[in-house]
Amino acid sequence: MPWSREQLAERAARELRDGFYVNLGIGIPTLVANYIPGGMKVVLQSENGMLGMGPFPFEGDEDPDLINAGKQTITELPISSYFSSADSFGMIRGGHINLSVLGGMEVSERGDLANWMVPGKVVKGMGGAMDLVAGVKRVIVLMEHVARDGSPKFKPSCELPLTGAGVVDMLITDLAVFNRADRHAPFDLIELAPGVTEADVRAKSTASFRSALRATA
Amino acid sequence: MAIAAAGGKVFPNAKAALADIAHDGMSILSGGFGLCGIAEHLIAALSELGVKQLTVISNNAGIDDRGLGLLLQSRQIRKMISSYVGENKEFERQYLHGEIEIEFNPQGTLAERIRAGGAGIYGFYTRTGAGTKVAEGKETRVVDGETYVLETGLTADLAIVKAWKGDPEGNLVYRKTARNFNPVMATAGRITVAEVEHLVDVGELDPDQIHTPGIFVQRILQGDNYKKAIEQRTVRKRVSHAVVA
């Protein structure tokens, strides 16, 4: 059975480590915040200029001067700090953020990511995604394994315009988890969703990848 | 041109602060992220003054009837330089009909271009956008196996910024995430006009806590009745305190 959106977020949360500074993209990646393991200290960065993002406010406590990159109202924590967009992207580009979790439209077997533009459709812009993939130490992409029409999204090369070339370290789809040792290595298939076989994953991918499944009970 | 009023930098309102400097075809840096920290009175004044053919540099384009959406509705903008414009339907319509030009910059590149412009730096090499459409037509350089793209500094005829507090010297203090692009934009306008919620006397702001030093601000005004719209109101339920532990 494929993983749900919540399960994707929960799986991504297992990549968090104590003391990490993390930037979560809009959509499913935002849900990762709900699965930070108890007792672990993770500081969430919001690229519009905040470190130490807190949960949504209680009704009536919304502050229009306090939003996240998805323009949602949020709260501050005792550890929070605010800064300008230039400082924010200095943190991101300068490699000070440990982990970024982003959504994807296509990922290539070389780790290219496309997630900002579909030619011929309305272009909304890349926001901070290109800076995040270029500067954050580790990049995890969460996406559905296939498009709505069933076509593969994990491919030999991306057909959509790239967000970054060779930038993806880990890909988590609703069917499987792929990881690679470094940004020049091929992807290894390391986990399958319950009831999903490697053959299923290969049938729904055109990308080549190695099998590195651990024996499961 | 006298950039400051006879009595100093303080102007009575947004329209008075822009009336003699706004002109057709000018470039404008406009602070804010979404609708958070936008110079809402100065945008309204530009709308009222009716200046056209504007090039507006702003992370976003407002929503249909708020923020820069006002200047889009009245077709005063010729070109936008932004990182994300997904929240504005009118922008989408004008773009599809070829009525408006857009130059997308990655958000961090946009911020750094403005920072560089304000700091007198011609350009910088960044990994952001290497190997993508953003790098097309730009100089690239390979250092230690990494490809970097040359991005140039950005300035404009006018910067409009919003702060929480300011003083007659032009010193500014922002509040929470309403800071965003405002401090960098304040440095990169040939004339920077700041609107503040609270214009306080000189000496009331702690010099150690000033975010934008007054040298970057030529004109300042206090706005009233801030609307401060929220785009995505997200809340959690209050837990009942009736439960006794």
Short mmCIF file of C-alpha atoms in Angstrom, two decimals:
data_model
loop_
_atom_site.label_atom_id
_atom_site.label_comp_id
_atom_site.label_asym_id
_atom_site.label_seq_id
_atom_site.Cartn_x
_atom_site.Cartn_y
_atom_site.Cartn_z
CA MET A 1 0.00 0.00 0.00
CA PRO A 2 1.52 3.35 -0.99
CA TRP A 3 2.40 5.79 1.77
CA SER A 4 -0.04 8.64 2.46
CA ARG A 5 1.03 12.29 2.55
CA GLU A 6 1.34 12.08 6.33
CA GLN A 7 3.41 8.91 6.08
CA LEU A 8 5.74 10.59 3.56
CA ALA A 9 6.23 13.43 6.01
CA GLU A 10 6.75 10.97 8.86
CA ARG A 11 9.37 9.10 6.84
CA ALA A 12 11.19 12.33 5.99
CA ALA A 13 11.16 13.26 9.69
CA ARG A 14 13.31 10.18 10.37
CA GLU A 15 16.13 12.02 8.57
CA LEU A 16 16.13 14.80 11.18
CA ARG A 17 18.99 14.86 13.67
CA ASP A 18 19.35 16.59 17.01
CA GLY A 19 20.54 20.18 16.56
CA PHE A 20 19.62 20.43 12.88
CA TYR A 21 18.59 23.73 11.28
CA VAL A 22 15.94 22.79 8.74
CA ASN A 23 13.99 24.52 5.98
CA LEU A 24 10.70 22.90 4.99
CA GLY A 25 9.09 23.67 1.63
CA ILE A 26 5.43 24.42 1.04
CA GLY A 27 2.92 21.52 0.87
CA ILE A 28 3.74 18.00 2.14
CA PRO A 29 7.20 19.08 3.41
CA THR A 30 5.48 21.47 5.87
CA LEU A 31 3.87 18.41 7.52
CA VAL A 32 7.34 17.13 8.51
CA ALA A 33 7.19 19.59 11.43
CA ASN A 34 4.38 17.47 12.95
CA TYR A 35 6.70 14.44 13.23
CA ILE A 36 9.81 15.85 14.90
CA PRO A 37 10.75 13.12 17.39
CA GLY A 38 10.10 14.01 21.02
CA GLY A 39 13.17 15.29 22.85
CA MET A 40 14.95 16.20 19.61
CA LYS A 41 15.88 19.85 19.09
CA VAL A 42 15.27 20.94 15.50
CA VAL A 43 15.20 24.64 14.56
CA LEU A 44 12.97 25.49 11.61
CA GLN A 45 14.08 28.29 9.30
CA SER A 46 11.56 30.26 7.29
CA GLU A 47 13.22 31.95 4.33
CA ASN A 48 11.19 35.14 4.67
CA GLY A 49 13.36 35.89 7.68
CA MET A 50 12.94 33.77 10.79
CA LEU A 51 14.74 31.07 12.72
CA GLY A 52 12.83 29.09 15.33
CA MET A 53 9.41 28.93 13.74
CA GLY A 54 6.67 28.04 16.20
CA PRO A 55 3.28 26.37 15.60
CA PHE A 56 0.17 28.05 14.19
CA PRO A 57 -1.29 30.63 16.61
CA PHE A 58 -4.38 30.06 18.70
CA GLU A 59 -7.51 31.56 17.19
CA GLY A 60 -7.50 35.28 17.80
CA ASP A 61 -3.73 35.45 18.29
CA GLU A 62 -2.84 35.77 14.58
CA ASP A 63 -0.28 38.49 13.90
CA PRO A 64 -0.08 39.82 10.31
CA ASP A 65 3.59 40.67 10.92
CA LEU A 66 4.39 37.03 11.67
CA ILE A 67 4.08 34.62 8.75
CA ASN A 68 6.05 31.77 7.20
CA ALA A 69 7.22 31.42 3.60
CA GLY A 70 3.81 29.95 2.69
CA LYS A 71 2.27 33.22 3.98
CA GLN A 72 0.60 31.30 6.83
CA THR A 73 0.28 32.86 10.26
CA ILE A 74 2.72 31.30 12.76
CA THR A 75 4.14 32.01 16.23
CA GLU A 76 7.55 32.66 17.73
CA LEU A 77 9.44 30.61 20.30
CA PRO A 78 11.82 31.72 23.07
CA ILE A 79 14.74 30.84 20.74
CA SER A 80 13.38 32.72 17.71
CA SER A 81 15.21 35.40 15.77
CA TYR A 82 14.25 37.62 12.84
CA PHE A 83 16.44 38.90 10.01
CA SER A 84 16.32 40.31 6.50
CA SER A 85 15.83 38.33 3.29
CA ALA A 86 19.50 38.93 2.43
CA ASP A 87 20.66 37.44 5.74
CA SER A 88 18.16 34.61 5.36
CA PHE A 89 19.57 33.56 2.02
CA GLY A 90 23.08 34.07 3.33
CA MET A 91 22.25 31.27 5.79
CA ILE A 92 20.81 29.15 3.00
CA ARG A 93 23.42 29.77 0.30
CA GLY A 94 26.25 29.75 2.80
CA GLY A 95 25.60 26.15 3.81
CA HIS A 96 24.46 26.92 7.35
CA ILE A 97 21.18 25.02 7.00
CA ASN A 98 21.56 21.28 7.53
CA LEU A 99 18.54 20.00 5.68
CA SER A 100 15.94 21.13 3.18
CA VAL A 101 12.80 19.13 2.39
CA LEU A 102 11.10 20.12 -0.86
CA GLY A 103 8.33 18.95 -3.15
CA GLY A 104 9.13 17.82 -6.69
CA MET A 105 7.59 17.50 -10.15
CA GLU A 106 10.45 15.42 -11.59
CA VAL A 107 13.74 14.01 -10.30
CA SER A 108 16.41 12.59 -12.59
CA GLU A 109 18.70 9.64 -11.89
CA ARG A 110 21.56 12.17 -11.59
CA GLY A 111 19.70 14.04 -8.88
CA ASP A 112 18.43 16.93 -10.99
CA LEU A 113 15.24 18.48 -9.62
CA ALA A 114 12.42 20.19 -11.52
CA ASN A 115 9.70 21.72 -9.35
CA TRP A 116 8.99 25.30 -10.44
CA MET A 117 7.78 25.60 -14.00
CA VAL A 118 5.65 23.81 -16.58
CA PRO A 119 6.20 25.43 -20.00
CA GLY A 120 2.95 26.55 -21.63
CA LYS A 121 1.24 26.81 -18.26
CA VAL A 122 1.16 29.85 -16.06
CA VAL A 123 4.54 30.47 -14.50
CA LYS A 124 4.40 31.44 -10.86
CA GLY A 125 8.11 31.61 -10.14
CA MET A 126 10.73 29.64 -8.27
CA GLY A 127 10.59 31.55 -4.98
CA GLY A 128 13.49 30.36 -2.83
CA ALA A 129 13.72 26.80 -4.20
CA MET A 130 16.76 27.38 -6.43
CA ASP A 131 18.73 28.95 -3.58
CA LEU A 132 17.77 26.14 -1.19
CA VAL A 133 18.93 23.35 -3.49
CA ALA A 134 22.13 25.24 -4.33
CA GLY A 135 23.12 25.97 -0.76
CA VAL A 136 21.64 23.56 1.78
CA LYS A 137 23.90 20.66 2.78
CA ARG A 138 21.33 17.90 2.32
CA VAL A 139 18.25 18.04 0.07
CA ILE A 140 15.35 15.60 0.39
CA VAL A 141 12.56 15.61 -2.19
CA LEU A 142 9.07 14.30 -1.39
CA MET A 143 6.78 13.54 -4.31
CA GLU A 144 4.25 11.11 -5.76
CA HIS A 145 6.06 8.36 -7.62
CA VAL A 146 4.06 8.87 -10.83
CA ALA A 147 2.13 11.76 -12.36
CA ARG A 148 -1.69 11.82 -12.42
CA ASP A 149 -1.65 10.19 -15.87
CA GLY A 150 0.55 7.40 -14.51
CA SER A 151 3.74 8.55 -16.22
CA PRO A 152 7.01 8.23 -14.27
CA LYS A 153 8.43 11.26 -12.46
CA PHE A 154 11.75 9.57 -11.52
CA LYS A 155 13.46 9.63 -14.92
CA PRO A 156 16.80 9.41 -16.74
CA SER A 157 16.66 13.20 -17.15
CA CYS A 158 14.09 15.86 -16.33
CA GLU A 159 11.99 17.21 -19.16
CA LEU A 160 10.75 20.21 -17.19
CA PRO A 161 13.02 23.22 -16.59
CA LEU A 162 15.40 22.50 -13.73
CA THR A 163 15.41 23.99 -10.27
CA GLY A 164 18.90 22.63 -9.74
CA ALA A 165 21.29 20.18 -11.39
CA GLY A 166 22.55 17.21 -9.38
CA VAL A 167 21.21 18.57 -6.10
CA VAL A 168 18.95 15.82 -4.70
CA ASP A 169 20.43 13.58 -1.96
CA MET A 170 17.33 11.57 -1.08
CA LEU A 171 14.03 10.95 -2.84
CA ILE A 172 11.01 9.77 -0.86
CA THR A 173 7.94 8.84 -2.92
CA ASP A 174 4.69 7.18 -1.94
CA LEU A 175 6.25 3.87 -3.08
CA ALA A 176 9.89 3.92 -2.04
CA VAL A 177 12.94 5.67 -0.62
CA PHE A 178 16.09 6.31 -2.66
CA ASN A 179 19.33 7.60 -1.23
CA ARG A 180 22.81 8.22 -2.53
CA ALA A 181 26.18 8.47 -0.85
CA ASP A 182 27.14 11.77 -2.46
CA ARG A 183 26.08 14.03 -5.32
CA HIS A 184 28.09 12.06 -7.89
CA ALA A 185 26.83 8.62 -6.84
CA PRO A 186 23.83 6.80 -8.33
CA PHE A 187 20.66 6.41 -6.28
CA ASP A 188 20.14 3.28 -4.19
CA LEU A 189 16.66 1.93 -3.53
CA ILE A 190 16.73 1.50 0.27
CA GLU A 191 13.11 1.05 1.35
CA LEU A 192 9.71 0.09 -0.03
CA ALA A 193 6.26 1.09 1.16
CA PRO A 194 4.35 -1.86 2.68
CA GLY A 195 3.17 -4.30 0.01
CA VAL A 196 5.15 -2.58 -2.76
CA THR A 197 7.76 -4.64 -4.59
CA GLU A 198 10.98 -3.59 -6.28
CA ALA A 199 9.41 -4.75 -9.55
CA ASP A 200 6.49 -2.34 -8.98
CA VAL A 201 8.93 0.51 -8.42
CA ARG A 202 11.00 -0.36 -11.51
CA ALA A 203 7.83 -0.58 -13.62
CA LYS A 204 6.87 2.93 -12.54
CA SER A 205 10.31 4.50 -12.95
CA THR A 206 12.39 5.16 -16.04
CA ALA A 207 15.39 6.25 -13.96
CA SER A 208 18.07 3.66 -13.34
CA PHE A 209 18.97 2.98 -9.70
CA ARG A 210 20.73 0.30 -7.70
CA SER A 211 18.99 -2.03 -5.32
CA ALA A 212 20.17 -1.78 -1.74
CA LEU A 213 17.16 -3.10 0.14
CA ARG A 214 17.92 -4.31 3.60
CA ALA A 215 16.44 -7.66 4.50
CA THR A 216 13.05 -7.01 6.07
CA ALA A 217 11.19 -9.12 8.55
CA MET B 1 15.83 68.47 -6.74
CA ALA B 2 15.36 68.86 -3.03
CA ILE B 3 15.13 65.31 -1.82
CA ALA B 4 14.11 66.15 1.73
CA ALA B 5 11.38 68.54 2.77
CA ALA B 6 12.47 71.99 3.91
CA GLY B 7 11.89 70.91 7.48
CA GLY B 8 13.86 67.68 7.13
CA LYS B 9 12.93 64.17 6.08
CA VAL B 10 9.44 64.06 7.56
CA PHE B 11 6.44 64.33 5.23
CA PRO B 12 2.79 64.62 6.27
CA ASN B 13 1.58 61.67 4.21
CA ALA B 14 2.46 59.20 1.47
CA LYS B 15 1.15 61.26 -1.43
CA ALA B 16 3.08 64.34 -0.32
CA ALA B 17 6.23 62.23 -0.02
CA LEU B 18 5.95 60.97 -3.61
CA ALA B 19 4.20 63.78 -5.52
CA ASP B 20 7.33 65.56 -6.82
CA ILE B 21 9.45 62.44 -7.45
CA ALA B 22 7.08 59.87 -8.96
CA HIS B 23 7.23 59.79 -12.76
CA ASP B 24 6.26 57.55 -15.67
CA GLY B 25 8.79 54.88 -16.56
CA MET B 26 10.54 54.88 -13.20
CA SER B 27 11.93 51.80 -11.46
CA ILE B 28 10.68 51.06 -7.93
CA LEU B 29 11.92 48.68 -5.26
CA SER B 30 8.89 47.68 -3.18
CA GLY B 31 9.44 45.98 0.19
CA GLY B 32 7.43 43.14 1.69
CA PHE B 33 6.92 39.40 1.47
CA GLY B 34 3.43 38.56 0.25
CA LEU B 35 1.32 41.20 1.99
CA CYS B 36 3.54 41.18 5.08
CA GLY B 37 5.56 44.36 5.55
CA ILE B 38 4.41 46.11 2.38
CA ALA B 39 4.36 49.90 2.13
CA GLU B 40 0.59 49.99 1.78
CA HIS B 41 0.17 53.77 1.94
CA LEU B 42 2.97 54.47 -0.54
CA ILE B 43 1.53 51.89 -2.97
CA ALA B 44 -1.88 53.55 -2.64
CA ALA B 45 -0.27 56.94 -3.31
CA LEU B 46 1.41 55.63 -6.49
CA SER B 47 -1.99 54.35 -7.55
CA GLU B 48 -3.53 57.76 -6.88
CA LEU B 49 -0.73 59.67 -8.62
CA GLY B 50 -1.33 57.48 -11.68
CA VAL B 51 2.30 57.12 -12.78
CA LYS B 52 2.62 54.49 -15.52
CA GLN B 53 5.10 52.22 -17.29
CA LEU B 54 6.68 51.29 -13.98
CA THR B 55 9.31 48.62 -13.47
CA VAL B 56 8.64 47.17 -10.04
CA ILE B 57 11.16 45.04 -8.18
CA SER B 58 9.37 43.11 -5.45
CA ASN B 59 9.48 39.53 -4.22
CA ASN B 60 5.75 39.12 -4.96
CA ALA B 61 3.03 40.94 -6.86
CA GLY B 62 0.42 41.30 -4.14
CA ILE B 63 -3.02 39.75 -4.48
CA ASP B 64 -5.78 41.02 -6.77
CA ASP B 65 -7.00 43.94 -4.70
CA ARG B 66 -4.18 44.42 -2.23
CA GLY B 67 -0.56 45.47 -2.29
CA LEU B 68 0.93 45.77 -5.76
CA GLY B 69 -2.31 44.23 -7.04
CA LEU B 70 -3.66 47.83 -6.95
CA LEU B 71 -1.03 48.99 -9.47
CA LEU B 72 -1.61 45.91 -11.62
CA GLN B 73 -5.37 46.52 -11.75
CA SER B 74 -4.76 50.07 -12.95
CA ARG B 75 -2.14 48.82 -15.46
CA GLN B 76 0.58 51.06 -14.11
CA ILE B 77 3.23 48.31 -14.16
CA ARG B 78 5.12 47.48 -17.36
CA LYS B 79 7.58 45.01 -15.87
CA MET B 80 8.00 43.03 -12.64
CA ILE B 81 11.22 41.57 -11.27
CA SER B 82 10.08 38.98 -8.71
CA SER B 83 10.67 35.48 -7.39
CA TYR B 84 7.05 34.36 -7.03
CA VAL B 85 3.80 35.87 -8.35
CA GLY B 86 1.45 32.89 -7.84
CA GLU B 87 -1.10 34.72 -5.71
CA ASN B 88 -2.27 37.28 -8.26
CA LYS B 89 -4.89 36.35 -10.87
CA GLU B 90 -4.84 39.77 -12.55
CA PHE B 91 -1.10 39.43 -13.02
CA GLU B 92 -1.70 36.03 -14.64
CA ARG B 93 -4.25 37.52 -17.03
CA GLN B 94 -1.99 40.41 -18.06
CA TYR B 95 0.95 38.04 -18.50
CA LEU B 96 -1.02 35.63 -20.70
CA HIS B 97 -2.16 38.57 -22.86
CA GLY B 98 1.39 39.86 -23.22
CA GLU B 99 0.53 43.09 -21.38
CA ILE B 100 3.22 42.78 -18.74
CA GLU B 101 6.80 41.58 -18.67
CA ILE B 102 8.21 39.41 -15.90
CA GLU B 103 11.80 38.64 -14.96
CA PHE B 104 12.02 35.83 -12.42
CA ASN B 105 14.94 35.88 -10.03
CA PRO B 106 15.54 33.20 -7.40
CA GLN B 107 14.53 34.76 -4.09
CA GLY B 108 18.02 34.72 -2.59
CA THR B 109 19.56 36.04 -5.79
CA LEU B 110 17.00 38.85 -5.80
CA ALA B 111 17.82 39.78 -2.20
CA GLU B 112 21.57 39.63 -2.84
CA ARG B 113 21.34 41.63 -6.08
CA ILE B 114 19.61 44.39 -4.14
CA ARG B 115 22.09 44.13 -1.27
CA ALA B 116 24.96 44.35 -3.78
CA GLY B 117 23.35 47.28 -5.58
CA GLY B 118 22.97 49.20 -2.34
CA ALA B 119 26.51 48.36 -1.25
CA GLY B 120 28.18 49.46 -4.50
CA ILE B 121 29.09 45.96 -5.66
CA TYR B 122 28.83 45.39 -9.40
CA GLY B 123 28.02 41.69 -9.22
CA PHE B 124 28.69 38.36 -7.56
CA TYR B 125 29.09 34.72 -8.52
CA THR B 126 26.52 32.33 -7.05
CA ARG B 127 25.78 28.62 -7.38
CA THR B 128 22.05 29.42 -7.36
CA GLY B 129 20.55 28.77 -10.78
CA ALA B 130 23.63 27.11 -12.29
CA GLY B 131 22.51 24.66 -14.96
CA THR B 132 18.98 26.17 -15.12
CA LYS B 133 17.12 28.71 -17.25
CA VAL B 134 18.19 31.40 -14.79
CA ALA B 135 21.80 31.04 -15.98
CA GLU B 136 20.93 31.39 -19.68
CA GLY B 137 22.79 34.28 -21.28
CA LYS B 138 24.80 34.97 -18.12
CA GLU B 139 28.52 34.62 -17.58
CA THR B 140 29.45 31.50 -15.63
CA ARG B 141 32.68 30.46 -13.99
CA VAL B 142 33.84 27.06 -12.78
CA VAL B 143 35.81 27.09 -9.52
CA ASP B 144 36.93 23.81 -7.92
CA GLY B 145 34.45 21.91 -10.04
CA GLU B 146 31.46 24.06 -9.01
CA THR B 147 29.69 26.25 -11.56
CA TYR B 148 28.85 29.79 -10.49
CA VAL B 149 26.60 32.31 -12.27
CA LEU B 150 27.41 36.02 -12.42
CA GLU B 151 24.49 38.07 -11.08
CA THR B 152 24.60 41.86 -11.10
CA GLY B 153 23.68 44.41 -8.45
CA LEU B 154 20.29 46.04 -8.63
CA THR B 155 19.26 49.59 -7.75
CA ALA B 156 16.18 51.64 -8.62
CA ASP B 157 14.99 55.24 -8.93
CA LEU B 158 12.86 54.80 -5.83
CA ALA B 159 12.56 52.38 -2.91
CA ILE B 160 9.36 52.24 -0.88
CA VAL B 161 9.72 50.46 2.45
CA LYS B 162 7.60 49.84 5.53
CA ALA B 163 8.90 49.79 9.09
CA TRP B 164 7.31 49.52 12.51
CA LYS B 165 9.03 52.52 14.08
CA GLY B 166 11.08 55.33 12.67
CA ASP B 167 12.40 58.72 13.73
CA PRO B 168 12.83 62.06 11.88
CA GLU B 169 16.45 61.10 11.15
CA GLY B 170 15.15 58.17 9.07
CA ASN B 171 16.33 55.46 11.47
CA LEU B 172 14.08 52.42 11.15
CA VAL B 173 13.07 49.42 13.26
CA TYR B 174 11.08 46.59 11.70
CA ARG B 175 8.80 44.13 13.44
CA LYS B 176 9.01 40.30 13.20
CA THR B 177 8.82 38.84 9.67
CA ALA B 178 7.60 42.18 8.29
CA ARG B 179 11.32 43.00 7.99
CA ASN B 180 12.02 40.67 4.99
CA PHE B 181 13.16 42.66 1.91
CA ASN B 182 12.69 46.12 3.49
CA PRO B 183 16.20 46.68 4.92
CA VAL B 184 18.04 45.71 1.72
CA MET B 185 15.67 47.69 -0.47
CA ALA B 186 16.13 50.76 1.71
CA THR B 187 19.83 50.72 0.76
CA ALA B 188 19.27 50.46 -2.99
CA GLY B 189 16.85 53.25 -3.87
CA ARG B 190 18.28 56.46 -5.32
CA ILE B 191 15.54 57.93 -3.16
CA THR B 192 14.16 55.79 -0.34
CA VAL B 193 10.83 56.66 1.18
CA ALA B 194 9.85 54.87 4.40
CA GLU B 195 6.40 54.66 5.94
CA VAL B 196 6.18 53.73 9.59
CA GLU B 197 3.44 52.83 12.04
CA HIS B 198 5.01 54.96 14.75
CA LEU B 199 7.08 58.05 14.03
CA VAL B 200 8.89 58.74 17.30
CA ASP B 201 11.11 61.60 18.43
CA VAL B 202 14.84 61.54 17.86
CA GLY B 203 16.42 59.76 20.81
CA GLU B 204 13.53 57.42 21.47
CA LEU B 205 14.96 54.56 19.43
CA ASP B 206 17.83 52.67 21.03
CA PRO B 207 20.80 53.21 18.66
CA ASP B 208 21.88 49.62 19.28
CA GLN B 209 18.54 48.30 18.02
CA ILE B 210 18.23 50.25 14.76
CA HIS B 211 17.90 47.97 11.71
CA THR B 212 18.19 50.62 8.98
CA PRO B 213 20.40 53.63 9.75
CA GLY B 214 18.89 56.94 8.64
CA ILE B 215 21.50 57.57 5.92
CA PHE B 216 19.57 55.18 3.68
CA VAL B 217 16.24 56.97 4.12
CA GLN B 218 15.53 60.32 2.45
CA ARG B 219 11.88 60.70 3.33
CA ILE B 220 9.71 59.32 6.09
CA LEU B 221 6.04 59.48 6.99
CA GLN B 222 3.71 57.96 9.53
CA GLY B 223 0.85 55.95 8.09
CA ASP B 224 -2.49 55.45 9.80
CA ASN B 225 -5.17 52.77 9.79
CA TYR B 226 -2.91 49.96 8.63
CA LYS B 227 -4.94 47.15 7.07
CA LYS B 228 -2.15 44.53 7.33
CA ALA B 229 -4.07 41.85 5.48
CA ILE B 230 -3.35 38.18 6.18
CA GLU B 231 -3.12 35.89 3.13
CA GLN B 232 -3.32 32.51 4.85
CA ARG B 233 -4.97 32.58 8.24
CA THR B 234 -3.84 29.37 9.93
CA VAL B 235 -4.68 28.65 13.56
CA ARG B 236 -4.80 25.81 16.08
CA LYS B 237 -7.63 25.11 18.46
CA ARG B 238 -7.36 26.43 21.96
CA VAL B 239 -7.11 23.59 24.41
CA SER B 240 -9.71 23.82 27.15
CA HIS B 241 -8.27 24.87 30.46
CA ALA B 242 -11.17 23.29 32.31
CA VAL B 243 -9.31 20.02 32.63
CA VAL B 244 -7.78 19.62 36.07
CA ALA B 245 -4.48 17.82 36.07
#
